[in-house]
Coordinates of C-alpha atoms in Angstrom, one line a residue:
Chain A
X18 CA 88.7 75.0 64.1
X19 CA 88.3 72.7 61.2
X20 CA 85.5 72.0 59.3
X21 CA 84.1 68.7 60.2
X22 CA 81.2 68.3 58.7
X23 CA 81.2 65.7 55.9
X24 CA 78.7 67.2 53.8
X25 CA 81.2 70.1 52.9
X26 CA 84.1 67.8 53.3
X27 CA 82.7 66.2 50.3
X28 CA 81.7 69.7 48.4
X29 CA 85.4 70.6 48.8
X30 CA 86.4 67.1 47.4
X31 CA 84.1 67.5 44.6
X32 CA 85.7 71.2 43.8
X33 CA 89.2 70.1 43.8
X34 CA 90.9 70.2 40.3
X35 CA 90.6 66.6 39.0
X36 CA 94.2 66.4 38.4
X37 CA 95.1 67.2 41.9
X38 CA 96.8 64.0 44.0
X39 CA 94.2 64.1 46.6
X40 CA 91.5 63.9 44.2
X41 CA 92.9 61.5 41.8
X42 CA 93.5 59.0 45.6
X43 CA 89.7 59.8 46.8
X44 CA 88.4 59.1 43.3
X45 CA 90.0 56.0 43.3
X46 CA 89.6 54.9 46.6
X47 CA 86.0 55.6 46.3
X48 CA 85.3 53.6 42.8
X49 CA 86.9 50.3 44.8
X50 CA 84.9 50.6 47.8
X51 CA 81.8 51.0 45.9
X52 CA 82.8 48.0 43.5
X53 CA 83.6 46.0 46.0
X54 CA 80.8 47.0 48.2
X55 CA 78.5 45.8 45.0
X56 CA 80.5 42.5 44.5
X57 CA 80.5 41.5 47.5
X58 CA 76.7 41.9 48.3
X59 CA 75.7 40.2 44.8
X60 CA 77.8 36.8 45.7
X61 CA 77.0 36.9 49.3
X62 CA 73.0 37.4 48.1
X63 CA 73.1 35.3 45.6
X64 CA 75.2 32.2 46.6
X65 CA 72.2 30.1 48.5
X66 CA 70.9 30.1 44.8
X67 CA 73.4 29.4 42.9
X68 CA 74.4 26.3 45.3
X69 CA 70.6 24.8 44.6
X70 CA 71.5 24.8 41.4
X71 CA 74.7 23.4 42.1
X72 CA 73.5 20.6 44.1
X73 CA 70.3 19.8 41.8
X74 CA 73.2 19.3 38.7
X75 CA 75.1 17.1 40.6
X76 CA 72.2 14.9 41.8
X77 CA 70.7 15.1 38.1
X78 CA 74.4 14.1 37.0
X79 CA 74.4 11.1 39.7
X80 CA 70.6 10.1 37.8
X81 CA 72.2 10.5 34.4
X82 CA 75.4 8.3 35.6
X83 CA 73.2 5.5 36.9
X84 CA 71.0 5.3 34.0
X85 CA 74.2 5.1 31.8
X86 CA 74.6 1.8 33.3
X87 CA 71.4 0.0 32.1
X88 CA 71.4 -3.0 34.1
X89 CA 71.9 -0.5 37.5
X90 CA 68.9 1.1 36.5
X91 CA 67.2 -2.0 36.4
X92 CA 68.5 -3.1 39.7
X93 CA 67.4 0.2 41.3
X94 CA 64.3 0.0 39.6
X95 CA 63.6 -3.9 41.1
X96 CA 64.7 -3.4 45.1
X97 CA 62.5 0.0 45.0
X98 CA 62.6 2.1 47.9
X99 CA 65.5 4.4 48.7
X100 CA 67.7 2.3 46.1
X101 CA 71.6 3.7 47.4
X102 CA 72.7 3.1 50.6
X103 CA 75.4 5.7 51.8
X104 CA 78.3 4.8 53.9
X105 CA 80.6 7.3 55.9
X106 CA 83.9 5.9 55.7
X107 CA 86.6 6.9 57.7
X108 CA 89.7 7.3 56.1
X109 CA 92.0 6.9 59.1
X110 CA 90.7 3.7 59.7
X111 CA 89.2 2.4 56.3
X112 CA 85.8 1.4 58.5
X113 CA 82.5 3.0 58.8
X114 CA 82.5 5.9 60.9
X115 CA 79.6 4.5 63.5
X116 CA 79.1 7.6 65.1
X117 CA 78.3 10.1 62.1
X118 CA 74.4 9.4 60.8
X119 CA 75.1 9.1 57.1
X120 CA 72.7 11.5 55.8
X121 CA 74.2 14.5 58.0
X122 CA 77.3 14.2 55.1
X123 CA 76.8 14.9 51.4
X124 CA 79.9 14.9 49.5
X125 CA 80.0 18.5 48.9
X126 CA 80.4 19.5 52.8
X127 CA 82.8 16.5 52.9
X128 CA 85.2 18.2 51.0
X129 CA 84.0 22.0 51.4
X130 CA 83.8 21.8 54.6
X131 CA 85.6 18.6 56.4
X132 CA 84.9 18.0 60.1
X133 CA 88.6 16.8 60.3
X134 CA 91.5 16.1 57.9
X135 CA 94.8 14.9 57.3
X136 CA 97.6 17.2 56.3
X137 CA 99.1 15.0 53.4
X138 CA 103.3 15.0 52.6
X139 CA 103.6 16.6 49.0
X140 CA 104.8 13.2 47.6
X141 CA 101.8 11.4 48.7
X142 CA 99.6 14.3 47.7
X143 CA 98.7 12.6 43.6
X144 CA 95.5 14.9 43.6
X145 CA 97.0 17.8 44.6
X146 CA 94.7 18.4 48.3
X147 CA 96.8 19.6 50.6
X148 CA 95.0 17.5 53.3
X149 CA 92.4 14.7 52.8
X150 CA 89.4 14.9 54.7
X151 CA 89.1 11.9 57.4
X152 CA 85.4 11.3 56.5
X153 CA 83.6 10.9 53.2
X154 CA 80.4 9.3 51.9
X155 CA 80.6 6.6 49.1
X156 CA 77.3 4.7 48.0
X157 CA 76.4 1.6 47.7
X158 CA 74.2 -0.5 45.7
X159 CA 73.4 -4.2 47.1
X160 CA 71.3 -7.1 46.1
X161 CA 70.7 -9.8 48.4
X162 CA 73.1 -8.9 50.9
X163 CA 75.8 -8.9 47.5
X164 CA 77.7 -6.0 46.6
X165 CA 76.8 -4.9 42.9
X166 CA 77.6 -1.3 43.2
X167 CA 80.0 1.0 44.6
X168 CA 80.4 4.7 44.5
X169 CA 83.4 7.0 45.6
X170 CA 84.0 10.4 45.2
X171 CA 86.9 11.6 43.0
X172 CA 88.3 14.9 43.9
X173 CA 91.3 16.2 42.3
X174 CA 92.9 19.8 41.5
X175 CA 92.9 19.8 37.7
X176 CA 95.0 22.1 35.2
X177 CA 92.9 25.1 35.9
X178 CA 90.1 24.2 38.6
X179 CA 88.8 21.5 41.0
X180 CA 88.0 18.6 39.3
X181 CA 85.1 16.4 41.2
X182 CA 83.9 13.5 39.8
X183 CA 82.4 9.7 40.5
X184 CA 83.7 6.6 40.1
X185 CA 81.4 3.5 40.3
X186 CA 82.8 0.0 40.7
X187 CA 80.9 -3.5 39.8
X188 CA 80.3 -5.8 42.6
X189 CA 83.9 -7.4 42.2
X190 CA 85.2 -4.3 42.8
X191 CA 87.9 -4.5 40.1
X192 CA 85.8 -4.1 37.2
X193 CA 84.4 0.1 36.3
X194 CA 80.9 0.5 36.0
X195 CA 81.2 4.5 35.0
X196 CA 82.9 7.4 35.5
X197 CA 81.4 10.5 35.8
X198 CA 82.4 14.7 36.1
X199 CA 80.1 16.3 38.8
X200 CA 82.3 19.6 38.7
X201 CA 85.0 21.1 36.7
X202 CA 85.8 24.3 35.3
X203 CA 88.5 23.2 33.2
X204 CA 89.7 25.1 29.7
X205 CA 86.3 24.7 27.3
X206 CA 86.9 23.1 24.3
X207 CA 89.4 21.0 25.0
X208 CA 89.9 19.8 29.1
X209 CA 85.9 20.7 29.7
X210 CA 85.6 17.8 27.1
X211 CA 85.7 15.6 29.9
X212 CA 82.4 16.4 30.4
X213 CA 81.3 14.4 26.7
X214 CA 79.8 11.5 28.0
X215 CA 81.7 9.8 24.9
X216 CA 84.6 10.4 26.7
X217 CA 83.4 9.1 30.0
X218 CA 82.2 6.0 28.3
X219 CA 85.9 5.0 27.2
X220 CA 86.0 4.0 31.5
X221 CA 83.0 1.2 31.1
X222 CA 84.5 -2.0 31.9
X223 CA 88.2 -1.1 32.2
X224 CA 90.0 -3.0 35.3
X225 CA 91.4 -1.9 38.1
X226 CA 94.3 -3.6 39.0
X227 CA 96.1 -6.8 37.5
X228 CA 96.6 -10.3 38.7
X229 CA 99.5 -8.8 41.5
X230 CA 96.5 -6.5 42.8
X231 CA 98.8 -3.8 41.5
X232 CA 96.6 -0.6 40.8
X233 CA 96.7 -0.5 37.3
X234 CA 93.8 1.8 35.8
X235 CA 94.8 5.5 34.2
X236 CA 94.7 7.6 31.9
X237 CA 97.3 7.8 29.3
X238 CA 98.1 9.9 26.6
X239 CA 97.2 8.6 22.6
X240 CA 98.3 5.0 21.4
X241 CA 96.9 2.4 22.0
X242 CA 95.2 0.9 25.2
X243 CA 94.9 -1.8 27.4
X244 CA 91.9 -3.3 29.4
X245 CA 93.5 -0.9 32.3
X246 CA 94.1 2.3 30.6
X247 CA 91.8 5.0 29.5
X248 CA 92.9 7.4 26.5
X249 CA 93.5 10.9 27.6
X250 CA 91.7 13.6 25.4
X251 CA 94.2 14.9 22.6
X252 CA 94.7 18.8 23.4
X253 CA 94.2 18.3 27.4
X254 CA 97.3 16.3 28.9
X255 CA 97.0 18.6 31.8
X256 CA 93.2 17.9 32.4
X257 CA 94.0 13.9 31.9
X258 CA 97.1 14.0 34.1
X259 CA 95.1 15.4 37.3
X260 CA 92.2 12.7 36.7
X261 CA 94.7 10.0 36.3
X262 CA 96.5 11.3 39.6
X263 CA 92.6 11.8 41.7
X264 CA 92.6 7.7 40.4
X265 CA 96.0 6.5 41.6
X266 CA 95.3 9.0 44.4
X267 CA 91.9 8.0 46.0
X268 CA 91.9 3.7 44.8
X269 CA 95.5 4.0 46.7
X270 CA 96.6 3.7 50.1
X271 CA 95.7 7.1 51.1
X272 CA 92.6 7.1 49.6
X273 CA 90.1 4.4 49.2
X274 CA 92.3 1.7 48.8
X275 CA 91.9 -0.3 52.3
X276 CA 88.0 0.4 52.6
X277 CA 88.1 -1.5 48.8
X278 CA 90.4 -4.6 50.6
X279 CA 87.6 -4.4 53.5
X280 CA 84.8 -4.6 51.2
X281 CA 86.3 -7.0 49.1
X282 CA 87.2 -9.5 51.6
X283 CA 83.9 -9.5 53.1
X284 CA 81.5 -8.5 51.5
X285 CA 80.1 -5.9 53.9
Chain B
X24 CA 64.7 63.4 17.0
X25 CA 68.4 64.1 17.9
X26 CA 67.7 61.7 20.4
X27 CA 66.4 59.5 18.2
X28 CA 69.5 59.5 15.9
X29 CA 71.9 59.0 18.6
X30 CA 69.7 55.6 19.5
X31 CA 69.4 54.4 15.7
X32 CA 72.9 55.2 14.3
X33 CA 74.8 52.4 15.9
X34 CA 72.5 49.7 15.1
X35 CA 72.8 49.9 11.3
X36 CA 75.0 53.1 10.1
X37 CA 77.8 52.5 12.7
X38 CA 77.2 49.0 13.6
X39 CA 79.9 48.5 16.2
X40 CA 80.2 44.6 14.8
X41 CA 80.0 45.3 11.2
X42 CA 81.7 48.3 11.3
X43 CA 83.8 49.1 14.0
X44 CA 84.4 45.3 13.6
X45 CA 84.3 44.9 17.9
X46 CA 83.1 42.6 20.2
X47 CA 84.1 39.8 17.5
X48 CA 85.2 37.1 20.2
X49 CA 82.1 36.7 21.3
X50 CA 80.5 36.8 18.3
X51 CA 82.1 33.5 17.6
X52 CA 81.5 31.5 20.8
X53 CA 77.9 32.4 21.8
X54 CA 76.5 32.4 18.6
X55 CA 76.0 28.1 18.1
X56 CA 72.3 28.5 19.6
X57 CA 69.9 31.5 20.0
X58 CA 69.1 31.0 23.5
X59 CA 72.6 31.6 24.3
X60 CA 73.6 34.2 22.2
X61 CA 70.5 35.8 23.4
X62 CA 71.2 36.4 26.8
X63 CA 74.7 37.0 25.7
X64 CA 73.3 40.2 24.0
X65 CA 70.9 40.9 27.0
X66 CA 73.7 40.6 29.6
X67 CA 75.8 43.0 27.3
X68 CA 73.3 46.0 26.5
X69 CA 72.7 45.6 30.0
X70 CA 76.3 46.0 31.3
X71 CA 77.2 48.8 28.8
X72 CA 74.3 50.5 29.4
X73 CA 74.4 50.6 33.4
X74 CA 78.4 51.3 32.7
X75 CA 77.7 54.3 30.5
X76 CA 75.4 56.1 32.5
X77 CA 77.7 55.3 35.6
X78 CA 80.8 57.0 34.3
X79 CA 78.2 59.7 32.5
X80 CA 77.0 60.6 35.8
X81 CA 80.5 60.7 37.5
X82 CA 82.7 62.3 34.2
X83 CA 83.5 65.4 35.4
X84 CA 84.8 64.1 38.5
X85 CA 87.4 61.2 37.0
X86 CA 90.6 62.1 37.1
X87 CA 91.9 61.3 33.4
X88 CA 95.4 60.2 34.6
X89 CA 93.2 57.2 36.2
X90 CA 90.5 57.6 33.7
X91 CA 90.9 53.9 32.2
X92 CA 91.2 52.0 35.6
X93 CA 88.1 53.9 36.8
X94 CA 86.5 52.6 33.9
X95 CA 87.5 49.1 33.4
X96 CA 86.7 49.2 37.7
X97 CA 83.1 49.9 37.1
X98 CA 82.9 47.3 33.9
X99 CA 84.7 44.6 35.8
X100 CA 82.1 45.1 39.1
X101 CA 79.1 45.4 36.6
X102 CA 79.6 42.2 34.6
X103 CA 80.7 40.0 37.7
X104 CA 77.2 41.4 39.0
X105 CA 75.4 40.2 35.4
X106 CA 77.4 36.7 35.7
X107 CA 76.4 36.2 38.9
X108 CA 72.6 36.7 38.2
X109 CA 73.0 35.1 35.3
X110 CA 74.4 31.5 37.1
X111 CA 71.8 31.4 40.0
X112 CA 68.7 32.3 37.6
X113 CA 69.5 31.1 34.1
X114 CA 71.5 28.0 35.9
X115 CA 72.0 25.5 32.6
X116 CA 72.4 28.7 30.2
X117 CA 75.4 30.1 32.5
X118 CA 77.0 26.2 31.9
X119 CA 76.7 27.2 28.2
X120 CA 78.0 30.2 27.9
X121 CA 80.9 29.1 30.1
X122 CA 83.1 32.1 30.8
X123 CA 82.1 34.4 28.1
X124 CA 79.8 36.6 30.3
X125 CA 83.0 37.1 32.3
X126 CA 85.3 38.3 29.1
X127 CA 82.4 41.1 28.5
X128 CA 85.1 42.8 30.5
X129 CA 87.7 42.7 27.5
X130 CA 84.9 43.2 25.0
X131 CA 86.3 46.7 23.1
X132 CA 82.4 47.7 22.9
X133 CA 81.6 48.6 26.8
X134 CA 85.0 50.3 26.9
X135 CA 85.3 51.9 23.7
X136 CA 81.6 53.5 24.6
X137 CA 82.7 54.5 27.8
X138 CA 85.6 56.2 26.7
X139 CA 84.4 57.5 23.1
X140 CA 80.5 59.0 24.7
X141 CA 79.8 58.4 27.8
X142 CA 82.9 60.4 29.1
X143 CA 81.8 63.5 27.0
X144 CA 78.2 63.5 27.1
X145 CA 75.1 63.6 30.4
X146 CA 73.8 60.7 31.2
X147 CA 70.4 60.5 28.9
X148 CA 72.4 60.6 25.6
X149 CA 74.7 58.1 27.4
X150 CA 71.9 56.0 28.1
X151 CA 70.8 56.1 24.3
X152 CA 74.2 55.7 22.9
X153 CA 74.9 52.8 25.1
X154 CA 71.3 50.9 24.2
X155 CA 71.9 51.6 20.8
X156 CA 75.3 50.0 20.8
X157 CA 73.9 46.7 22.3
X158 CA 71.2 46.9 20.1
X159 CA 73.5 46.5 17.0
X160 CA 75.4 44.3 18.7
X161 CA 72.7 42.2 19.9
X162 CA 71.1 42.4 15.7
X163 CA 74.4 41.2 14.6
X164 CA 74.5 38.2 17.2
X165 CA 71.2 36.8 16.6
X166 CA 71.7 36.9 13.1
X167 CA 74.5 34.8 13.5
X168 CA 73.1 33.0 15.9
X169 CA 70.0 32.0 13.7
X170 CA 71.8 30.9 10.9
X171 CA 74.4 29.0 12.9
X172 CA 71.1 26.9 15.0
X173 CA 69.2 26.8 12.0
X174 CA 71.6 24.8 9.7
X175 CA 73.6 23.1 12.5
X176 CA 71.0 21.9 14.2
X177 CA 68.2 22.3 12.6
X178 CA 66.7 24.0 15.6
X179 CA 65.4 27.7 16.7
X180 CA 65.9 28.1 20.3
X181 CA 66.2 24.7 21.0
X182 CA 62.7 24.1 18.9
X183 CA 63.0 21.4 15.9
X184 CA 62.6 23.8 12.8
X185 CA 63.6 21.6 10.2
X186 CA 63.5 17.7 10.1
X187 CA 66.3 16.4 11.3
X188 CA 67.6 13.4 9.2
X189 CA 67.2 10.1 11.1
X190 CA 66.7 7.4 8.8
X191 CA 68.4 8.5 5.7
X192 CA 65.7 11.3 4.4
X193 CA 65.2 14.7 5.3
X194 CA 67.4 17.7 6.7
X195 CA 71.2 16.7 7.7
X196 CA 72.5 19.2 9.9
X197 CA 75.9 20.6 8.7
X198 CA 78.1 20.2 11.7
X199 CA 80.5 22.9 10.4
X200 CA 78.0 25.6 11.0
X201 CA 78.8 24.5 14.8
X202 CA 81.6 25.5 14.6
X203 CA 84.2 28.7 15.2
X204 CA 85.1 29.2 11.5
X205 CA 81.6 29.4 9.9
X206 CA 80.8 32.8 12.3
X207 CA 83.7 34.3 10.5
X208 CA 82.2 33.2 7.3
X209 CA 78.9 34.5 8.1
X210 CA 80.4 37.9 9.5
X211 CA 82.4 38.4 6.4
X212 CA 79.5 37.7 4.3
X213 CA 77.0 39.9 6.4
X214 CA 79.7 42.8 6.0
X215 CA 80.3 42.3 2.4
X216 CA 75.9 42.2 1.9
X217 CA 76.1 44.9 4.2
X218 CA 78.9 47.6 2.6
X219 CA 77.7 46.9 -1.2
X220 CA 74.3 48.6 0.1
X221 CA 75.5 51.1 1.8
X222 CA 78.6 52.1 0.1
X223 CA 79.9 55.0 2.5
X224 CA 80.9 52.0 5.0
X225 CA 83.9 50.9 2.5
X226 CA 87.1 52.8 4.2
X227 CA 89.6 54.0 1.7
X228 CA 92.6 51.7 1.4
X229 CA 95.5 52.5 3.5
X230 CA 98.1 51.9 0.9
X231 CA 98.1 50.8 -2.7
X232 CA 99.7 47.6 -3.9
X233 CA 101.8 48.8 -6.6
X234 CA 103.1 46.1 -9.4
X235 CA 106.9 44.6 -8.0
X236 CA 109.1 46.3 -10.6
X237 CA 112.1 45.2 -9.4
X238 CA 110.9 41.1 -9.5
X239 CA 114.4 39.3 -9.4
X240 CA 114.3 36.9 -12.4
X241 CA 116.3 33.4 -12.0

């Protein structure tokens, strides 16, 4: 009868030469399951941490983007109380999605973790998604009943990671009031510069789209540039390319483009 | 007091920076402010000490036709452990330091330790070798690191040290000493300082330049 018993199972494993096949498969069979035992245990442990500290960045970087506008501040400052109003859109529809309570969304589970999306073709696809979730949250800042501020959420797959940013419009809706990186993990030194706030200050009053309503703003590469067009950072076409294509992407059809029209036209 | 030599030798007499002239990547990128380069060095000794006295412990039993991938395994696991630790308690530090904790992995140290002690000696020694190590390494980096913050910034962990320049008097920081180039500078000088001391660090050169005799004239 053979010997079962794992204790001297594992004797006689130990006292194999250490050249033998068997030994040289357990050995290294053994080192992975323990590695990946260990790897596994630390990231599954430690993830409810590290995504506090994930979400407190972004809010602090939502802080730091609306204190880079100073008269936003102001405004926020003057109506008091919980200052941004957030808004559900549905993207299927380009309306208000009535039925989901806004603050059971942040933008992170919107895209992390969509209740329901849109397989997109690959020609429509500018950011790179796959599919677009169906609803996301934008904010918005009013004053009187008039629109001054609107926020949307700029996701788009970048040279090397998943570039997520925020894009605020003035009141006219044609006119940038920021743009800011929440999250990117793009090559440092030269596409992580995106993260200089001199660089995001180059999008502070560019325009949106020109007298035909054409969709106009991006990011181009050196040279010189219009009231529409952002300079890329030299070293990081890649980088620039993906946030140019998360722009035409979510201010286009498929993106943000009617809920603009809606809010536009009347104000809402 | 054997003990004691194996502990002390790497720090100055084989200083695995100065010396063995490893680990010079990250010698370059951490080194702008202490506080990073800090827990760089604290997340390495770490590492290559846990590393060495993990493939100590298990030496007799690694095969040595696998002996590398068993190695560079246990390194890989270790320092994806440190990194994660690293982001969800020292949050705005792990921003800094970007993905250099990850390249510990290719650091030469950890692996050069594992292969050159910690596979021929028990685990104590190990231990000490491996502590050692990251204490020379860590010496070299915050050396670097204190002369790159002090005259770059003006700061010492983030503290104002010297007084900055605002209105036209005072300290102006010299942005170069920010930068990737003036670690080499500061390495090559600390080598130099260090192998006019102690002589018996020169190495003999490999080959002599003799004069061109047969210089084609025009």
């Amino acid at each position: 009868m053979p010997d079962l018993n794992p204790l001297s199972l594992w004797r006689k494993l130990l006292a194999l030469p250490n050249e033998s096949r068997a030994k040289t498969l357990a050995v290294a069979f053994l080192v992975s399951a323990v590695c990946t035992v260990i790897v596994s245990a630390t990231a599954v442990i430690l993830d409810p941490v590290q995504q506090a500290n994930r979400r407190a960045e972004q809010a602090a970087r939502m802080d730091a983007m609306l204190a880079a506008m100073p008269d936003m501040a102001a405004l926020i400052e003057h109506t008091g109380g919980d200052e941004l109003e957030t808004l559900i859109i549905d993207l299927r529809t380009g309306e208000p999605a009535r039925d989901v309570a806004p603050d059971t969304l942040d933008v992170e589970h919107a895209f992390s973790d969509p209740v329901s999306t849109t397989p997109l073709d690959p020609e429509r696809d500018l950011a790179g998604l796959g599919e677009r979730p169906d609803l996301v949250p934008i904010h918005v800042l009013r004053e009187d009943g008039r629109l001054r501020l609107v926020i949307l959420p700029v996701v788009t797959q970048g040279y090397q990671s998943t570039i997520r940013a925020n894009l605020a419009l003035e009141g006219d809706l044609q006119t940038v009031a920021a743009f800011s990186i929440i999250e990117q993990g793009e090559t440092p030194g030269l596409g992580a510069r995106i993260d200089d706030p001199a660089w995001q200050a180059r999008w502070r009053g560019k325009r949106v789209a020109g007298p035909d309503g054409q969709l106009r703003l991006s990011v181009v590469r050196g040279g010189g540039t219009d009231e529409f067009q952002v300079e890329g950072i030299t070293g990081a076409t890649r980088t620039g390319n993906a946030i140019n294509n998360g722009i035409q992407f979510w201010l286009g059809p498929d993106g943000f483009g009617p809920v603009l029209e809606r809010l536009a036209k009347d104000g809402r | 007091m054997k003990w004691l030599r194996v502990l002390s030798h790497p720090i100055l007499d084989n200083n695995p920076v100065t010396l063995q002239i490893l680990g010079i990547c990250s010698a370059l990128a951490v080194t702008t402010s202490l506080t990073t380069a800090a827990t760089m060095a604290v997340a390495l000794t770490l590492v290559l000490m846990a590393s060495s006295v993990i493939i100590s412990t298990i030496r007799r039993h690694i095969p040595s036709s696998i002996r590398l991938i068993v190695q560079i395994t246990l390194i890989a696991s270790l320092v994806v452990v440190a990194d994660e630790i690293i982001q969800a308690y020292a949050f705005p530090i792990s921003q800094r330091l970007s993905i250099f904790v990850g390249l510990i992995v290719t650091n030469c140290l950890v692996l050069g330790r594992a292969e050159a002690f910690a596979m021929h000696n028990p685990p104590g020694p190990a231990a000490l070798d491996a502590l050692g190590n990251g204490l020379g390494y860590s010496l070299i980096l915050l050396i670097v690191a204190f002369l790159r913050e002090l005259f770059g910034a003006g700061t010492l962990f983030g503290w104002p040290v010297l007084p900055v320049a605002t209105d036209g008097s005072g300290f102006t920081p010299l942005k170069f000493m920010l930068l990737a180039p003036s670690a080499f500078f500061i390495l090559g000088l600390l080598i130099w300082a260090l192998r006019s001391v102690r002589q018996g660090q020169i190495e003999p050169p490999d080959f002599k330049i003799a004069p061109d005799t047969e210089e084609r004239r025009p």
